[in-house]
Coordinates of C-alpha atoms and ligand atoms in Angstrom, one line a residue:
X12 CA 1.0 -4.9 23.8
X13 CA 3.3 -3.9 21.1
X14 CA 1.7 -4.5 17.8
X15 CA 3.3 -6.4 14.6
X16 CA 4.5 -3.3 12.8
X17 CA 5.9 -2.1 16.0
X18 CA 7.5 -5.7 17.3
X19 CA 9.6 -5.6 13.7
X20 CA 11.0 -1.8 14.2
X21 CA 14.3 -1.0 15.6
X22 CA 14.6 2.3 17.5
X23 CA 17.8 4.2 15.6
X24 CA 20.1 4.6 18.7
X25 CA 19.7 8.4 19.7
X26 CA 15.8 7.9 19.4
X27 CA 13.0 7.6 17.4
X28 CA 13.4 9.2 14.0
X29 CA 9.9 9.0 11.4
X30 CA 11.8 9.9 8.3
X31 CA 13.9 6.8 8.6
X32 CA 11.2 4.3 8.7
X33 CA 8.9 2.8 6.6
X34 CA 5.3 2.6 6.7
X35 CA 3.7 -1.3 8.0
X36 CA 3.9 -3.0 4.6
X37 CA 0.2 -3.6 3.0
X38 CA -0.3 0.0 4.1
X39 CA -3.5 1.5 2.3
X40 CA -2.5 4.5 -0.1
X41 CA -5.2 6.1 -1.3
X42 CA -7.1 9.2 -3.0
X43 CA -11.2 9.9 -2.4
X44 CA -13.5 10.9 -4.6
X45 CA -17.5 11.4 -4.3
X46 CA -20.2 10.9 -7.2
X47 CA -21.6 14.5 -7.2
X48 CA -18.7 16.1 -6.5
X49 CA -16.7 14.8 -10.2
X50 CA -19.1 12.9 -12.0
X51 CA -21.6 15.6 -13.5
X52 CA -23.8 13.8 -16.3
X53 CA -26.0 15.1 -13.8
X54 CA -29.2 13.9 -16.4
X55 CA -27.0 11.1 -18.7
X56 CA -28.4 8.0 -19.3
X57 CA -31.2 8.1 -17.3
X58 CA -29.6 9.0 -14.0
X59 CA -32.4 10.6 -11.6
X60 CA -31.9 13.8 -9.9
X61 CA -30.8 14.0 -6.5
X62 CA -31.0 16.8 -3.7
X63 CA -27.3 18.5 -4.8
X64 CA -28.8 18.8 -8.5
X65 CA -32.1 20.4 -6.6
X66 CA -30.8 22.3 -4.7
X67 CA -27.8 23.6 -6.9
X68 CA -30.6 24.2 -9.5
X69 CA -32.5 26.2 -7.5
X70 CA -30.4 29.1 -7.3
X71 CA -30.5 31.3 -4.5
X72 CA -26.5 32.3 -3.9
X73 CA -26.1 29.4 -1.4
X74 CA -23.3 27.9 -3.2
X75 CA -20.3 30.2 -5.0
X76 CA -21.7 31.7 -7.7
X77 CA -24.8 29.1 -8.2
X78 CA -22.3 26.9 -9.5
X79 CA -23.5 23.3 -9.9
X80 CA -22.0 20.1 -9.9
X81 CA -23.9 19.5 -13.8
X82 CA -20.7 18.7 -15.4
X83 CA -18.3 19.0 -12.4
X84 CA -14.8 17.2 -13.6
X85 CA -17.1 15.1 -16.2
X86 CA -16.0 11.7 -14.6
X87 CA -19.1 10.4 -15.8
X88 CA -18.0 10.3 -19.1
X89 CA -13.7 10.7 -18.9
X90 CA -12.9 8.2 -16.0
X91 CA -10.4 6.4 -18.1
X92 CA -8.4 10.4 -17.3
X93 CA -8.9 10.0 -14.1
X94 CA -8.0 6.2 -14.0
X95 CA -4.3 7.7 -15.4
X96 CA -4.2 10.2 -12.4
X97 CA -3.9 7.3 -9.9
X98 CA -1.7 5.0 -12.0
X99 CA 0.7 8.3 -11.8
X100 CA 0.4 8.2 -8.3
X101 CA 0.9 4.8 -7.8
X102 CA -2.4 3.8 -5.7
X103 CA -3.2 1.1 -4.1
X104 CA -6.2 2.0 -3.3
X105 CA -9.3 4.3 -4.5
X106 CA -12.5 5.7 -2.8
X107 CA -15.3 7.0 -4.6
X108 CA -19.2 6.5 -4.2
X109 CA -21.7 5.5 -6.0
X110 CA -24.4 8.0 -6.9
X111 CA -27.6 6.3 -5.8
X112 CA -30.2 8.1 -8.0
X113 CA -27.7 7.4 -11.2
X114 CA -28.2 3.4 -10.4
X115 CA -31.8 3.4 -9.1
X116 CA -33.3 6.6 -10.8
X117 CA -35.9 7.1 -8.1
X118 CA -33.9 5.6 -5.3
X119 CA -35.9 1.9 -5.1
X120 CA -35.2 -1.3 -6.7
X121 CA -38.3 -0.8 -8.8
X122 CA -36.4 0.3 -11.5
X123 CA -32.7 -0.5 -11.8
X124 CA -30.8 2.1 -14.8
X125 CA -27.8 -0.7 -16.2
X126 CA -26.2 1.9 -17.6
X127 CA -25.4 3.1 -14.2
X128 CA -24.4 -0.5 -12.9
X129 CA -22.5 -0.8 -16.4
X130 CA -20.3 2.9 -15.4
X131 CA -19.6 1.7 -12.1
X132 CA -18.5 -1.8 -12.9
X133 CA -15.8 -0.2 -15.8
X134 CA -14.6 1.5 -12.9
X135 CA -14.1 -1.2 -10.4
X136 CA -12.9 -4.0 -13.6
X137 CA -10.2 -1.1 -14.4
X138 CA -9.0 -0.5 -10.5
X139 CA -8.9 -4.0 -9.8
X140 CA -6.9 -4.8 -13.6
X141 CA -4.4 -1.8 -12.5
X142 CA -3.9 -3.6 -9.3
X143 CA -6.0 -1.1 -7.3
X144 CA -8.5 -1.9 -4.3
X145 CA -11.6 0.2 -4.8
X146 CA -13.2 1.2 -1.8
X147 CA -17.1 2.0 -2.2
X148 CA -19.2 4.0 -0.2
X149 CA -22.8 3.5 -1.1
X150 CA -23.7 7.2 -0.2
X151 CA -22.1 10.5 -0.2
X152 CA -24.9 13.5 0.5
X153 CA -27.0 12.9 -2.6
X154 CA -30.1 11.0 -1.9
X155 CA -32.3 10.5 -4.5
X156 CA -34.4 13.4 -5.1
X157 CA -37.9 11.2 -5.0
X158 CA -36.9 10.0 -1.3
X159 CA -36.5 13.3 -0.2
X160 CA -39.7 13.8 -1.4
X161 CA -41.1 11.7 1.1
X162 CA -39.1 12.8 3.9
X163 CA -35.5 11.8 2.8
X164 CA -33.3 11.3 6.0
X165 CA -36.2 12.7 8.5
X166 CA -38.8 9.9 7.4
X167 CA -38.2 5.8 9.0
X168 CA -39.2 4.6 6.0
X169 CA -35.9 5.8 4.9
X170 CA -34.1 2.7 6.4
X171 CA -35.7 0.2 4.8
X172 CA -35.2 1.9 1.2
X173 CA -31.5 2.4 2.2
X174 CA -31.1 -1.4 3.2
X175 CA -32.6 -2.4 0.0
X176 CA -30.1 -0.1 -2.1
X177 CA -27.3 -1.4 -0.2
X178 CA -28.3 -4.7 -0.5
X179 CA -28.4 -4.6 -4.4
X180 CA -25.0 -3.0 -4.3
X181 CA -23.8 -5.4 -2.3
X182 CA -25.4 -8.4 -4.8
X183 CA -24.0 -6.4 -7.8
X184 CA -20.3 -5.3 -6.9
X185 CA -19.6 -7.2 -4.0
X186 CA -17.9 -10.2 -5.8
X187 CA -15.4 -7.3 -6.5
X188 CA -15.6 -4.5 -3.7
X189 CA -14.8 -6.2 -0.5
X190 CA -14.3 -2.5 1.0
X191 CA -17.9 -0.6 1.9
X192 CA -18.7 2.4 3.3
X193 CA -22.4 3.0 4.1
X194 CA -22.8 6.7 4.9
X195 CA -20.2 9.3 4.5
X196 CA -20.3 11.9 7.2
X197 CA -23.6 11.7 8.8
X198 CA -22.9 14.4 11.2
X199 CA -22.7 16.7 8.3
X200 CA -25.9 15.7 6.7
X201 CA -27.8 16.0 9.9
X202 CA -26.7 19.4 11.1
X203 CA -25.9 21.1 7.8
X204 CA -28.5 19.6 5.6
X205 CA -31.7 19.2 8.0
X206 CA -31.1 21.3 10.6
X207 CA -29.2 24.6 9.9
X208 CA -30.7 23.9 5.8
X209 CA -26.9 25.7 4.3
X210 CA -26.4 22.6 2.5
X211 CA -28.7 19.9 0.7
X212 CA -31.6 19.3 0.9
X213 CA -31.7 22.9 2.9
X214 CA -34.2 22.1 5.5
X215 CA -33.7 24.5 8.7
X216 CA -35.5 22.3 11.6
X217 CA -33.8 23.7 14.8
X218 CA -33.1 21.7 17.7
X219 CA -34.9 18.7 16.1
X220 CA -34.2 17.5 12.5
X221 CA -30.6 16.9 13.0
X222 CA -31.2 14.4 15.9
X223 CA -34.3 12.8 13.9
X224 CA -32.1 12.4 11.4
X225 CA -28.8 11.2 12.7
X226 CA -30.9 8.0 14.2
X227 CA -32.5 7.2 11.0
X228 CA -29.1 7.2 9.4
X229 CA -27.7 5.3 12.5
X230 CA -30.4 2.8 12.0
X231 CA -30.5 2.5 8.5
X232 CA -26.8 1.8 8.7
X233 CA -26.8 -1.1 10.8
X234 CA -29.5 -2.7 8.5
X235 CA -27.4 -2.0 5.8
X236 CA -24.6 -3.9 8.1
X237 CA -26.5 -6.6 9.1
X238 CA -27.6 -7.4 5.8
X239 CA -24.3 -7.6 4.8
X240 CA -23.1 -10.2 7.9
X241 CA -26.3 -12.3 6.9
X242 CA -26.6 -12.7 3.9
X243 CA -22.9 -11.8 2.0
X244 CA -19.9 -12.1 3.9
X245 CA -19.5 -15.8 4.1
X246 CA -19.3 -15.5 0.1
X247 CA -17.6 -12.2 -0.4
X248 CA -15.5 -11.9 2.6
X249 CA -15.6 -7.6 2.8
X250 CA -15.9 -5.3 5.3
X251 CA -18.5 -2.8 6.1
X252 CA -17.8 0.9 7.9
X253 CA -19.1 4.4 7.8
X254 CA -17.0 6.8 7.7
X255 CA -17.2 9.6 10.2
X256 CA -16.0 13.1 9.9
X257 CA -14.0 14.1 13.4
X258 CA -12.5 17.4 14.6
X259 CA -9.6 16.9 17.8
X260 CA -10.6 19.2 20.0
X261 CA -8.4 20.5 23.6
X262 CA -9.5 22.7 25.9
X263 CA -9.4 26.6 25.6
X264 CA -7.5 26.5 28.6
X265 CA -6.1 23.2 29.8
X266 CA -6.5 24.3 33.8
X267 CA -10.2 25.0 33.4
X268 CA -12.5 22.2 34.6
X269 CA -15.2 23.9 33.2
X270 CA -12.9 24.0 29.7
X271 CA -11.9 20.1 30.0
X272 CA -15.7 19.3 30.5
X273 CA -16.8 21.5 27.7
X274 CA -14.1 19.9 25.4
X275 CA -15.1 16.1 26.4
X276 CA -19.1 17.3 25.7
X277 CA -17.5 18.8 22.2
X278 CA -16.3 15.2 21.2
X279 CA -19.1 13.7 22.2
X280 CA -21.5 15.8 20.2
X281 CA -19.4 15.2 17.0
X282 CA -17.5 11.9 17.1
X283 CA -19.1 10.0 20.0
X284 CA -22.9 10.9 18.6
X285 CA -22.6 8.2 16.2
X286 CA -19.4 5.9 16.8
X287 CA -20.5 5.5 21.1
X288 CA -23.8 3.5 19.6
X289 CA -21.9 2.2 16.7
X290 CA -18.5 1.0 18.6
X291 CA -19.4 0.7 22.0
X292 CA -23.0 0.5 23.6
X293 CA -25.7 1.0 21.0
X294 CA -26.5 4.2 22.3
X295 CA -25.8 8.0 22.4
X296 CA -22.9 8.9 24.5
X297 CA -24.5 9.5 28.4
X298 CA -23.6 13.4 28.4
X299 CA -25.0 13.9 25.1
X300 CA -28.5 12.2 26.2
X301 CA -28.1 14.3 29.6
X302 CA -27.6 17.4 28.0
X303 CA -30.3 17.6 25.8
X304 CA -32.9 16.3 27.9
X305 CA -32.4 18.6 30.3
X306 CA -32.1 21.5 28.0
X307 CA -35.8 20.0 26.4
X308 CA -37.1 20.0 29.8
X309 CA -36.0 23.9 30.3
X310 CA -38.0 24.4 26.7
X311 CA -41.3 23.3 27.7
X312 CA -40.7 20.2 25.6
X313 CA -42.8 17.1 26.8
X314 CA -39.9 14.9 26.1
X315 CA -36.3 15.0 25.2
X316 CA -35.7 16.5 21.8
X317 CA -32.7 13.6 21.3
X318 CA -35.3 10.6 20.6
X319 CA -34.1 7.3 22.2
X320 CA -33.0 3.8 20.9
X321 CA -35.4 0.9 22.2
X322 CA -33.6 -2.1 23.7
X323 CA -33.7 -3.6 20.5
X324 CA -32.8 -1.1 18.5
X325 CA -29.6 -0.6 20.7
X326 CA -28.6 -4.2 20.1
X327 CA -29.2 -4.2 16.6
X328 CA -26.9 -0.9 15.8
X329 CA -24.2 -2.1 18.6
X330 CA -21.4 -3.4 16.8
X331 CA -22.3 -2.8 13.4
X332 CA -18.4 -1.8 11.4
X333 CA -15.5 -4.4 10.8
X334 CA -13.4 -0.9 10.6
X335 CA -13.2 2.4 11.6
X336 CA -13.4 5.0 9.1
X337 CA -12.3 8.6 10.0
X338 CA -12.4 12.0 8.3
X339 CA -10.1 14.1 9.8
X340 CA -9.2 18.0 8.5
X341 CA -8.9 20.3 12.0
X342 CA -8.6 21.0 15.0
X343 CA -10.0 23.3 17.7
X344 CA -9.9 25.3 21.3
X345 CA -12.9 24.8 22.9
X346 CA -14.4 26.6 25.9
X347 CA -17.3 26.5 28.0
X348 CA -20.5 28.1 26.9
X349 CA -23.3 29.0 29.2
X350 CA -26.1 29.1 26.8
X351 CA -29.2 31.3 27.2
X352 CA -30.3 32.0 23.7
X353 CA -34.0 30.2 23.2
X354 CA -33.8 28.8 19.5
X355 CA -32.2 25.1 20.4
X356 CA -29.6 23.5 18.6
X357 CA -26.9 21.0 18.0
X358 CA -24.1 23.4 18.6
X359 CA -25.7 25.4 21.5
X360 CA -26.8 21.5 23.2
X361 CA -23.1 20.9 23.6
X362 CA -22.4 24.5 25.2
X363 CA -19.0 24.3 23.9
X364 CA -17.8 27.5 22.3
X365 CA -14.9 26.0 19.2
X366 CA -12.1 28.9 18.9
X367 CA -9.2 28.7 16.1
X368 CA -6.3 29.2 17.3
X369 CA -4.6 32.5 15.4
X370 CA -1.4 30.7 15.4
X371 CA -2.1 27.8 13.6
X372 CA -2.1 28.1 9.9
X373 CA -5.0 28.4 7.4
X374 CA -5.4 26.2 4.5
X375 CA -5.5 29.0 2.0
X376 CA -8.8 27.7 -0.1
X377 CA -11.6 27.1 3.6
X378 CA -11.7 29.5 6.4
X379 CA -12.6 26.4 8.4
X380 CA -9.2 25.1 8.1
X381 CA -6.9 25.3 10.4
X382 CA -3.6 23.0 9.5
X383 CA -2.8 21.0 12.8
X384 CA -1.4 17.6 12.3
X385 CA -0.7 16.7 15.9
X386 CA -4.1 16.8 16.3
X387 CA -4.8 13.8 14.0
X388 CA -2.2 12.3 16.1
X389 CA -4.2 12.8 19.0
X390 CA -7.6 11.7 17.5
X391 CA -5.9 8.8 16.2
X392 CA -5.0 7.9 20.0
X393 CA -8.7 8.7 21.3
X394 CA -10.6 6.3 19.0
X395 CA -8.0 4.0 19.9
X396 CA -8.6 4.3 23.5
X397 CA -12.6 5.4 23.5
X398 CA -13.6 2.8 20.4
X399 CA -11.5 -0.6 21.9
X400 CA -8.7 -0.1 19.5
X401 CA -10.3 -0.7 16.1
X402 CA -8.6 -1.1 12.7
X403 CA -8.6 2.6 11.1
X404 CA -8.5 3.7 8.0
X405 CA -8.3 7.0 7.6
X406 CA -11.2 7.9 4.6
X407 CA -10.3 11.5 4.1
X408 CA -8.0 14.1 5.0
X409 CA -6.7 17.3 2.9
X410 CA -6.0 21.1 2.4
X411 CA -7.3 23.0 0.0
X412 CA -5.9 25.9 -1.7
X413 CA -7.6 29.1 -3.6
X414 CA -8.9 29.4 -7.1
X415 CA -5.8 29.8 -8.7
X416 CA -3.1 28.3 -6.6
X417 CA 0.1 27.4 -8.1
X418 CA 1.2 24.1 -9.4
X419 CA 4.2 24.0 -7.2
X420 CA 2.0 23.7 -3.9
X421 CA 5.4 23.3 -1.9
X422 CA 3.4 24.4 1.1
X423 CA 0.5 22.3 0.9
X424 CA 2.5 19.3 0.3
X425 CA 4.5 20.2 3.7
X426 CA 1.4 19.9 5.4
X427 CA 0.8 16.7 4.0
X428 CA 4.5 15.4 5.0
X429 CA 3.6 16.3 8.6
X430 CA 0.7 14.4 8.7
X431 CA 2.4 11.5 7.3
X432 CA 5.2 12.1 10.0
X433 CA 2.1 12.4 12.7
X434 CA 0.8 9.1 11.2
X435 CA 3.7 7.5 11.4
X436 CA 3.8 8.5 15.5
X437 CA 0.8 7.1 15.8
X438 CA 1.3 3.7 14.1
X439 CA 4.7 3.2 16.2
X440 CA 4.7 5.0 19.0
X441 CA 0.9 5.0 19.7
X442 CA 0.5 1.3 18.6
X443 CA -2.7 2.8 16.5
X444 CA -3.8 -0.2 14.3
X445 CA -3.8 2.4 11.5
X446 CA -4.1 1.0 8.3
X447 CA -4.6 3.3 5.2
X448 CA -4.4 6.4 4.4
X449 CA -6.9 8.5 1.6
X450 CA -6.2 11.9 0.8
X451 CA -9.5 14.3 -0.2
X452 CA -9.4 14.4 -3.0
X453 CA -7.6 13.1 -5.9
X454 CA -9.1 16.2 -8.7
X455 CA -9.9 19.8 -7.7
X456 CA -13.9 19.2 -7.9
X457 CA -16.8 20.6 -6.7
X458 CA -16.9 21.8 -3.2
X459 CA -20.4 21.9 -1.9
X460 CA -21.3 25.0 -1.2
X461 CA -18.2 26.7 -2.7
X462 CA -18.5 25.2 -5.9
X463 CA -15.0 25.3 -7.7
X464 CA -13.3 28.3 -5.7
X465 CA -11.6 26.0 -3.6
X466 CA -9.3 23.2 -4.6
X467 CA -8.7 20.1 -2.7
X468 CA -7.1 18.1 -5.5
X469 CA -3.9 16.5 -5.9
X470 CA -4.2 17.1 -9.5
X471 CA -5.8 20.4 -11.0
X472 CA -8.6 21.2 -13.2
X473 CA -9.3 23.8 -15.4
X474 CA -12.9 24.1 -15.3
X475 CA -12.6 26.9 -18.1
X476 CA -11.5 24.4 -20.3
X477 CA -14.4 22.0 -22.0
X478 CA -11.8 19.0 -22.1
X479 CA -11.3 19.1 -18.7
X480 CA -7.4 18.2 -18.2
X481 CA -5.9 16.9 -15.3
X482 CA -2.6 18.0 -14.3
X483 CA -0.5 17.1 -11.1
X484 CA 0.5 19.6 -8.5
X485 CA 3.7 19.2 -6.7
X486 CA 1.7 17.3 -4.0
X487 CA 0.8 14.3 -5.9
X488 CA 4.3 14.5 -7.1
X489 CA 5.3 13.9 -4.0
X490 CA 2.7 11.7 -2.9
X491 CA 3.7 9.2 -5.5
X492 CA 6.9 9.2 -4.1
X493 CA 5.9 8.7 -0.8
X494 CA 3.6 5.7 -2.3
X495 CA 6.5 4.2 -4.1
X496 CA 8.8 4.4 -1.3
X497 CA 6.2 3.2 1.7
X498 CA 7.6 6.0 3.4
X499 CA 9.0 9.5 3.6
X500 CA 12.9 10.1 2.1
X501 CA 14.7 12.8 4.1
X502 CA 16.8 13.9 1.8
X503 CA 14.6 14.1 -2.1
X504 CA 11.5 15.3 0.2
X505 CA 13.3 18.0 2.2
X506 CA 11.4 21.1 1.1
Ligands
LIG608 C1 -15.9 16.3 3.7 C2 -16.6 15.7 2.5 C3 -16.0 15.8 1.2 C4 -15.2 17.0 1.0 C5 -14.4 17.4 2.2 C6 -13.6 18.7 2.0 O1 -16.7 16.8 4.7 O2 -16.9 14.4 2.8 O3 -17.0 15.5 0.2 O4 -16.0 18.0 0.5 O5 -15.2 17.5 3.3 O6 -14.4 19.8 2.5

């Protein structure tokens, strides 16, 4: 069925042309931010520490330089600065989270710090008074350093705590935010944070934290969402997602079964691990479930190292986002692994090998990035297809550049043209109910465990400098063109 958009677009005789057409009016433009990653007033006001300011304070060369995120782009204190970067772009709409511990100090309702709850209400008052829809997500990789304490992510009680924190933000903001994200990325936290330990809170459980883990944020999620369909949509009318971080993934080589199986089991590991039980059945996608358990059984391990959902549990998480919110930066070969090595593992579970290709281009700033806009194309038509065709937003998507990358970022913002072209295939040609668009990020900030030596920004930084300034590269230039226009000009953009 062709969808509104598509029903009200003419095909330009000669065929289909993207640069000629505008984007579906109402179309989400936004730029993403996260708490840790700009705020810094890592101790003001009596914000509590979380894991990042542990684990950045503890030293140890696992991020660039021991940088920290202690004063970071200083949003905490010069947000009306950044407020004037996205009126110059021309938003309509902003993500940024909320950092937990700066709102409830030792992650409970026990205490609530009103400063924090005063910060974050200046922002949302000023988006909305500029004419900009905030979008919130309640937490992005900095729990509250006195939950971790008692287990953080890896602990049940966890959920619980989490429902109660989303609950007051919900009674606090929601008469303004109608746009909530729960949990940003929790494949990341999982594998990175709690089982591999390279990021916070560096916990290195192989084989077992990550899965532990993933199901307490799964479940603590669909509390969060229930509460939310109980007790505050009828009166604030929003919509509640988590956003998940997907790479597209084809096989190494297309003819392989073997390849095409491995590439499917790939997907599944990353993407399907949380949005099959979220979207679709409650549950873990079947090959993941197969997988592991077998490879448990080959362990010596009594019972599968992927704990299961009860029956309830299934239908309580089943269904539980009004959207679908995606993080999409890559795309990779994959190839079939046979795996014989004996310590376990999320990545040697899926026995799926993930290969770069050497002629796709590298975002200058993450060796991690290869630049392939067809494939969000592609994911775009997958979720459509796996997920029952959900509303998308797409919550984050960027390039980032070196340390001391020009201004004029001509080639960066090409690469953010062609996924605009690519997203424009997708909403016409795919019929992809594809409704906003956030770039990461809207300041160079601090990148995890590179610290400042990469730059996702559309404006730049100078961290040297105690004022902070923001200044636009080319990109956001651009980008506010693109905003203003609903759509790409042939002609002004043509690089
Ligand atoms: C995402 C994350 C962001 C940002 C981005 C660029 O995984 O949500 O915080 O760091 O990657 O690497």
């Amino acid at each position: 069925m062709a969808s509104a958009a598509n029903a009200s677009f003419a095909p330009a005789s000669g065929g289909w042309d993207p640069e000629d057409v505008s984007f579906p009016s109402g179309f989400a433009w936004g730029a993403a931010t996260a708490a840790y990653q700009v705020e810094g007033g890592w101790n003001a006001d009596g914000k509590g520490p979380n894991v990042w300011d542990t684990f950045t304070h503890q030293g140890g060369d696992r991020v660039f330089k021991n940088q920290t995120g202690d004063v970071a782009c200083g949003s905490y204190t010069l947000w009306e600065e950044d407020l004037k970067c996205i009126k110059q772009l021309g938003l309509t709409h902003y993500r940024f989270s909320l950092s937990w511990s700066r709102l409830l100090p030792d992650g409970t309702t026990g205490f609530i710090n009103q400063k924090g709850v005063d910060y974050y209400n200046k922002i949302i008052n000023d988006l909305l008074a500029n004419g900009v829809v905030p979008m919130v997500t309640l937490y992005h990789f900095d729990l509250p350093q006195h939950l971790e304490d008692q287990g953080g992510w890896s602990s049940d009680a966890i959920i619980d705590t989490f429902d109660s924190y989303a609950q007051f933000c919900f009674s606090t903001f929601g008469d303004q935010v109608k746009l909530w994200i729960t949990i940003n990325e929790p494949y990341i936290v999982a594998k990175d944070g709690y089982e591999r330990g390279i990021v916070a809170p560096g916990v290195v459980e192989p084989g077992t934290g990550a899965y532990r883990t993933a199901r307490n944020m799964i479940k603590a999620h669909a509390k969060a969402w229930h509460s939310y369909n109980l007790l505050f949509r009828r009166t604030q009318h929003g919509f509640v997602s988590i956003a998940l971080n997907s790479d597209w993934a084809e096989p190494l080589d297309p003819t392989c079964l073997a390849d095409q199986e491995a590439t499917k089991r790939y997907m599944a590991f990353c993407l399907g691990w949380f949005a099959e039980p979220i979207f679709i059945s409650g549950d873990y996608p079947d090959v993941m479930k197969s997988q592991i358990s077998a490879r448990s059984a080959k362990e010596g391990y009594q019972s599968s190292r992927l704990p299961e959902f009860t029956e309830e549990e299934k239908m309580m998480i089943k269904g539980t986002a009004d959207f679908f919110a995606l993080n999409y930066y890559t795309t990779r070969k994959v190839k079939h692994q046979e795996n014989t090595h004996s310590e376990p593992s999320v990545s040697r579970d899926r026995e799926a090998e993930q290969i770069m290709d050497h002629s796709w281009p590298r975002a200058p700033g993450s060796s991690w990035l290869a630049v392939v806009p067809w494939g969000l194309r592609k994911l775009l038509k997958y979720i459509k297809d796996m997920y029952n065709n959900p509303i998308i937003y797409i919550t984050e998507n960027g390039f980032s550049q070196r340390d001391f990358a020009p201004l004029d970022d001509t080639q960066r913002w090409k690469y953010f043209r062609q996924t605009l072209l690519e997203i424009l295939k997708a909403i016409f040609l795919d019929d992809v109910r594809l409704k906003g668009y956030f770039v990461w990020s809207l300041l160079d900030n601090f990148e995890w465990t590179c610290g400042y030596s990469c730059r996702f920004g559309l404006f730049h930084v100078d961290f040297e400098n105690p004022a902070l300034p923001r200044v636009p590269y080319r990109s956001a230039i651009e980008y506010a063109k693109v905003i203003s226009k609903n759509g790409l000009t042939k002609s002004t953009d043509e690089l």
